[in-house]
């Protein structure tokens, strides 16, 4: 009798194991492990730098074998750093009801992208004996990020140990935007003798960007001469004012140049420097 019961228990256990194995196999087959498929109407998209996520999703669809159209689940996961040709990759993700995730990429090209540009709020010309921080005067503007002022770095590339010593010091500025593009600008920072000048020259711009081959008139950037509290308009100055310039600007060759201005009015002399960047 005991032997018969033992056999019955063993048989029951075996049947349970078989039933569990069948259930496990069937349940595994019932679970959805297949991610949706993402399709593009075009493999490359052209948009403005201010494009919204809706615009980036234009021409993108997603379909799942079980759930059908899951285009509504699509999201923009991210945009890569810019390549040298100013293209990037945008990554998309789509989900089905089982939580499976699909990802795909396509090329993104901005129709109105422009590399960041530096700005100068004042000439980098300083009187000897004064303290200054060149980073207080230089900024950078980007079409995507706006102001990049907090991302600007400076390196003294000339051999002098101190930027505050009298003379001309070459300084390299660099800034990187959120797209990963880094711009560089190497310009002179000039420190002159405290007794050299007793007037202040103001320009309409301190840093200008010109297209290759553009017409350039250095005197057109002169604005005022401050003499002992008075302002002389240099846009219509009289014969009592003399202006001399020293320039290495060549608008036929891309590069960074400068124009040094010396303005005299009676016993007063002012000095300043304009930075000119000629672009390709």
Short mmCIF file of C-alpha atoms in Angstrom, two decimals:
data_model
loop_
_atom_site.label_atom_id
_atom_site.label_comp_id
_atom_site.label_asym_id
_atom_site.label_seq_id
_atom_site.Cartn_x
_atom_site.Cartn_y
_atom_site.Cartn_z
CA UNK A 1 0.00 0.00 0.00
CA UNK A 2 2.81 2.33 0.93
CA UNK A 3 4.62 1.49 -2.30
CA UNK A 4 1.49 2.32 -4.29
CA UNK A 5 1.18 5.70 -2.55
CA UNK A 6 4.81 6.43 -3.23
CA UNK A 7 4.35 5.73 -6.91
CA UNK A 8 1.26 7.95 -7.02
CA UNK A 9 3.18 10.82 -5.42
CA UNK A 10 6.04 10.42 -7.86
CA UNK A 11 3.63 10.35 -10.78
CA UNK A 12 1.83 13.43 -9.52
CA UNK A 13 5.12 15.25 -9.07
CA UNK A 14 6.23 14.33 -12.57
CA UNK A 15 2.93 15.50 -14.05
CA UNK A 16 3.26 18.80 -12.17
CA UNK A 17 6.78 19.28 -13.50
CA UNK A 18 5.62 18.58 -17.03
CA UNK A 19 2.67 20.91 -16.64
CA UNK A 20 4.92 23.66 -15.25
CA UNK A 21 7.39 23.19 -18.10
CA UNK A 22 4.61 23.43 -20.68
CA UNK A 23 3.20 26.51 -18.96
CA UNK A 24 6.64 28.10 -18.80
CA UNK A 25 7.28 27.46 -22.50
CA UNK A 26 3.87 28.78 -23.52
CA UNK A 27 4.17 31.84 -21.30
CA UNK A 28 7.58 32.57 -22.73
CA UNK A 29 6.13 32.36 -26.20
CA UNK A 30 3.34 34.74 -25.19
CA UNK A 31 5.72 37.47 -23.93
CA UNK A 32 6.60 40.14 -26.52
CA UNK A 33 10.37 40.55 -26.86
CA UNK A 34 10.41 42.24 -30.28
CA UNK A 35 11.07 45.97 -30.48
CA UNK A 36 9.24 48.22 -32.96
CA UNK A 37 10.82 49.29 -36.23
CA UNK A 38 11.55 52.97 -36.94
CA UNK A 39 11.33 54.24 -40.52
CA UNK A 40 12.37 57.53 -42.14
CA UNK A 41 10.77 59.26 -45.08
CA UNK A 42 14.20 60.82 -45.69
CA UNK A 43 17.56 59.71 -44.30
CA UNK A 44 18.61 63.36 -43.89
CA UNK A 45 16.57 66.20 -42.42
CA UNK A 46 17.17 69.93 -42.89
CA UNK A 47 15.89 72.26 -40.19
CA UNK A 48 16.55 75.64 -38.60
CA UNK A 49 18.72 75.84 -35.49
CA UNK A 50 15.56 76.69 -33.55
CA UNK A 51 13.69 73.56 -34.68
CA UNK A 52 11.25 72.02 -32.20
CA UNK A 53 11.01 68.32 -31.35
CA UNK A 54 7.90 68.14 -33.53
CA UNK A 55 9.92 69.39 -36.50
CA UNK A 56 12.72 66.92 -35.78
CA UNK A 57 10.15 64.11 -35.77
CA UNK A 58 8.85 65.06 -39.20
CA UNK A 59 8.90 62.09 -41.59
CA UNK A 60 9.56 59.55 -38.82
CA UNK A 61 7.20 56.61 -38.14
CA UNK A 62 7.34 53.51 -35.94
CA UNK A 63 5.50 50.21 -36.25
CA UNK A 64 5.35 47.17 -33.97
CA UNK A 65 4.54 43.59 -35.01
CA UNK A 66 1.95 43.22 -32.25
CA UNK A 67 0.81 46.73 -31.43
CA UNK A 68 0.74 48.13 -34.95
CA UNK A 69 1.41 51.86 -35.37
CA UNK A 70 3.37 53.19 -32.37
CA UNK A 71 4.48 56.45 -34.00
CA UNK A 72 2.95 58.31 -31.07
CA UNK A 73 5.61 56.86 -28.77
CA UNK A 74 8.48 58.40 -30.74
CA UNK A 75 10.81 60.79 -28.93
CA UNK A 76 14.02 62.59 -29.83
CA UNK A 77 16.63 61.03 -27.57
CA UNK A 78 19.43 63.41 -28.47
CA UNK A 79 21.51 65.24 -31.04
CA UNK A 80 25.23 64.53 -31.48
CA UNK A 81 28.06 67.03 -31.69
CA UNK A 82 28.62 68.74 -35.01
CA UNK A 83 30.84 67.23 -37.65
CA UNK A 84 33.29 69.47 -39.57
CA UNK A 85 30.70 69.82 -42.36
CA UNK A 86 28.20 71.18 -39.78
CA UNK A 87 26.01 68.06 -39.84
CA UNK A 88 24.98 66.04 -36.79
CA UNK A 89 23.12 62.83 -35.98
CA UNK A 90 19.74 62.90 -34.30
CA UNK A 91 18.75 59.77 -32.34
CA UNK A 92 15.13 58.64 -32.07
CA UNK A 93 13.50 56.11 -29.73
CA UNK A 94 10.13 54.31 -29.97
CA UNK A 95 8.34 52.01 -27.48
CA UNK A 96 5.72 49.25 -27.66
CA UNK A 97 3.22 48.23 -24.96
CA UNK A 98 5.56 45.53 -23.68
CA UNK A 99 8.26 48.12 -23.02
CA UNK A 100 10.55 47.11 -25.86
CA UNK A 101 12.63 50.03 -27.13
CA UNK A 102 13.82 50.70 -30.67
CA UNK A 103 16.42 53.31 -31.61
CA UNK A 104 17.48 54.74 -34.95
CA UNK A 105 19.57 57.66 -36.24
CA UNK A 106 19.53 59.97 -39.21
CA UNK A 107 21.60 62.90 -40.41
CA UNK A 108 20.63 66.38 -39.30
CA UNK A 109 21.68 69.46 -41.24
CA UNK A 110 21.00 72.99 -40.00
CA UNK A 111 20.03 75.35 -42.80
CA UNK A 112 21.04 78.51 -40.93
CA UNK A 113 23.84 77.37 -38.64
CA UNK A 114 26.71 79.79 -38.18
CA UNK A 115 29.84 79.20 -36.14
CA UNK A 116 30.04 81.19 -32.89
CA UNK A 117 31.73 84.58 -33.04
CA UNK A 118 33.71 86.49 -30.48
CA UNK A 119 32.80 89.99 -29.33
CA UNK A 120 34.80 92.75 -27.65
CA UNK A 121 33.17 95.26 -25.32
CA UNK A 122 36.34 97.38 -25.27
CA UNK A 123 39.74 97.41 -26.97
CA UNK A 124 42.34 95.18 -25.33
CA UNK A 125 44.64 98.17 -24.84
CA UNK A 126 45.58 99.03 -21.25
CA UNK A 127 47.67 101.64 -19.43
CA UNK A 128 50.70 100.30 -17.61
CA UNK A 129 50.26 100.05 -13.86
CA UNK A 130 46.55 99.25 -14.03
CA UNK A 131 45.07 95.86 -13.16
CA UNK A 132 42.82 94.16 -15.70
CA UNK A 133 41.28 90.81 -16.63
CA UNK A 134 41.01 90.32 -20.39
CA UNK A 135 38.10 87.90 -19.91
CA UNK A 136 36.01 90.82 -18.65
CA UNK A 137 36.09 92.36 -22.12
CA UNK A 138 35.70 89.42 -24.48
CA UNK A 139 32.48 87.53 -25.14
CA UNK A 140 31.10 85.09 -27.69
CA UNK A 141 27.69 84.73 -29.33
CA UNK A 142 26.19 81.50 -30.69
CA UNK A 143 23.04 81.00 -32.78
CA UNK A 144 22.01 78.02 -30.62
CA UNK A 145 23.27 78.83 -27.11
CA UNK A 146 23.26 82.61 -27.17
CA UNK A 147 26.01 84.07 -25.00
CA UNK A 148 29.01 81.80 -24.40
CA UNK A 149 30.80 84.21 -22.05
CA UNK A 150 31.19 81.67 -19.24
CA UNK A 151 32.80 79.14 -21.59
CA UNK A 152 35.68 81.31 -22.82
CA UNK A 153 39.26 80.35 -21.96
CA UNK A 154 42.41 82.38 -22.56
CA UNK A 155 46.04 81.31 -23.02
CA UNK A 156 49.05 83.61 -23.22
CA UNK A 157 50.94 82.36 -26.28
CA UNK A 158 53.71 84.97 -26.36
CA UNK A 159 56.86 84.34 -24.35
CA UNK A 160 56.33 87.03 -21.71
CA UNK A 161 55.69 85.77 -18.19
CA UNK A 162 53.17 88.49 -17.39
CA UNK A 163 50.38 89.96 -19.47
CA UNK A 164 50.53 93.21 -17.48
CA UNK A 165 54.09 94.08 -18.57
CA UNK A 166 54.49 96.86 -21.13
CA UNK A 167 54.37 95.63 -24.68
CA UNK A 168 52.17 93.55 -26.99
CA UNK A 169 51.14 90.11 -25.79
CA UNK A 170 49.52 87.51 -28.08
CA UNK A 171 46.60 85.79 -26.36
CA UNK A 172 44.57 82.88 -27.70
CA UNK A 173 40.89 82.81 -26.80
CA UNK A 174 38.72 79.74 -27.32
CA UNK A 175 35.08 78.87 -26.68
CA UNK A 176 32.97 75.73 -27.25
CA UNK A 177 29.22 75.69 -27.86
CA UNK A 178 26.78 72.91 -26.90
CA UNK A 179 27.16 71.35 -30.37
CA UNK A 180 30.81 70.69 -29.66
CA UNK A 181 32.27 73.30 -32.02
CA UNK A 182 35.30 75.16 -30.67
CA UNK A 183 36.31 78.54 -32.06
CA UNK A 184 39.69 80.21 -31.63
CA UNK A 185 40.91 83.79 -31.83
CA UNK A 186 44.49 84.92 -31.27
CA UNK A 187 44.79 88.70 -30.86
CA UNK A 188 47.18 91.21 -29.32
CA UNK A 189 46.71 92.55 -25.82
CA UNK A 190 48.66 95.80 -25.59
CA UNK A 191 49.98 97.50 -22.46
CA UNK A 192 51.36 101.01 -23.05
CA UNK A 193 53.40 103.38 -20.92
CA UNK A 194 51.31 105.41 -18.47
CA UNK A 195 52.84 108.61 -19.87
CA UNK A 196 52.25 107.78 -23.53
CA UNK A 197 48.67 109.02 -24.02
CA UNK A 198 46.41 111.57 -22.33
CA UNK A 199 43.21 111.15 -24.35
CA UNK A 200 40.84 108.23 -25.02
CA UNK A 201 39.75 107.05 -28.48
CA UNK A 202 36.41 105.27 -28.79
CA UNK A 203 35.49 103.12 -31.80
CA UNK A 204 32.03 102.20 -33.03
CA UNK A 205 33.14 98.54 -32.93
CA UNK A 206 36.14 96.88 -31.35
CA UNK A 207 36.02 93.59 -33.25
CA UNK A 208 34.63 93.23 -36.76
CA UNK A 209 34.09 90.22 -39.02
CA UNK A 210 34.44 90.76 -42.77
CA UNK A 211 33.82 88.50 -45.73
CA UNK A 212 36.76 87.74 -47.95
CA UNK A 213 37.19 90.52 -50.54
CA UNK A 214 34.99 92.99 -48.64
CA UNK A 215 35.72 96.72 -48.78
CA UNK A 216 37.40 98.01 -45.62
CA UNK A 217 37.78 101.61 -44.47
CA UNK A 218 39.50 101.77 -41.05
CA UNK A 219 38.50 105.40 -40.46
CA UNK A 220 34.82 104.49 -40.67
CA UNK A 221 35.09 102.87 -37.22
CA UNK A 222 36.32 106.02 -35.46
CA UNK A 223 33.70 107.44 -33.07
CA UNK A 224 34.92 109.92 -30.43
CA UNK A 225 38.01 111.34 -28.74
CA UNK A 226 37.62 112.08 -25.04
CA UNK A 227 39.78 115.05 -24.05
CA UNK A 228 39.76 116.21 -20.43
CA UNK A 229 36.06 115.37 -20.04
CA UNK A 230 35.00 116.68 -23.45
CA UNK A 231 34.01 114.54 -26.44
CA UNK A 232 35.14 115.27 -29.98
CA UNK A 233 33.11 113.57 -32.70
CA UNK A 234 35.63 111.79 -34.93
CA UNK A 235 33.00 111.08 -37.56
CA UNK A 236 33.16 114.73 -38.59
CA UNK A 237 36.35 116.02 -37.04
CA UNK A 238 38.01 119.33 -37.97
CA UNK A 239 41.49 120.10 -39.24
CA UNK A 240 42.64 120.41 -35.62
CA UNK A 241 42.35 116.64 -35.31
CA UNK A 242 44.88 114.40 -37.03
CA UNK A 243 44.42 110.65 -37.38
CA UNK A 244 47.06 108.12 -38.32
CA UNK A 245 46.56 104.38 -38.72
CA UNK A 246 48.82 101.37 -38.88
CA UNK A 247 47.11 98.36 -40.43
CA UNK A 248 48.03 94.90 -41.69
CA UNK A 249 44.49 94.11 -42.90
CA UNK A 250 44.21 92.17 -46.18
CA UNK A 251 40.62 91.37 -46.98
CA UNK A 252 41.73 89.04 -49.78
CA UNK A 253 43.26 86.61 -47.29
CA UNK A 254 41.26 85.07 -44.44
CA UNK A 255 42.86 85.64 -41.06
CA UNK A 256 42.99 87.87 -38.01
CA UNK A 257 44.37 91.39 -38.31
CA UNK A 258 44.45 94.66 -36.39
CA UNK A 259 44.43 98.39 -36.97
CA UNK A 260 46.26 100.74 -34.57
CA UNK A 261 44.89 104.30 -34.38
CA UNK A 262 46.73 107.36 -33.08
CA UNK A 263 44.59 110.48 -32.79
CA UNK A 264 46.05 113.91 -31.94
CA UNK A 265 44.22 117.06 -30.91
CA UNK A 266 46.47 119.91 -29.83
CA UNK A 267 48.52 118.67 -26.89
CA UNK A 268 46.35 115.59 -26.49
CA UNK A 269 47.03 112.16 -27.98
CA UNK A 270 44.81 109.10 -27.89
CA UNK A 271 45.44 105.53 -28.99
CA UNK A 272 43.42 102.35 -29.59
CA UNK A 273 43.31 99.16 -31.63
CA UNK A 274 40.63 97.51 -33.80
CA UNK A 275 40.59 93.74 -34.38
CA UNK A 276 39.53 92.56 -37.85
CA UNK A 277 38.68 88.96 -38.72
CA UNK A 278 38.45 88.15 -42.43
CA UNK A 279 36.37 85.02 -43.03
CA UNK A 280 36.51 82.61 -45.96
#
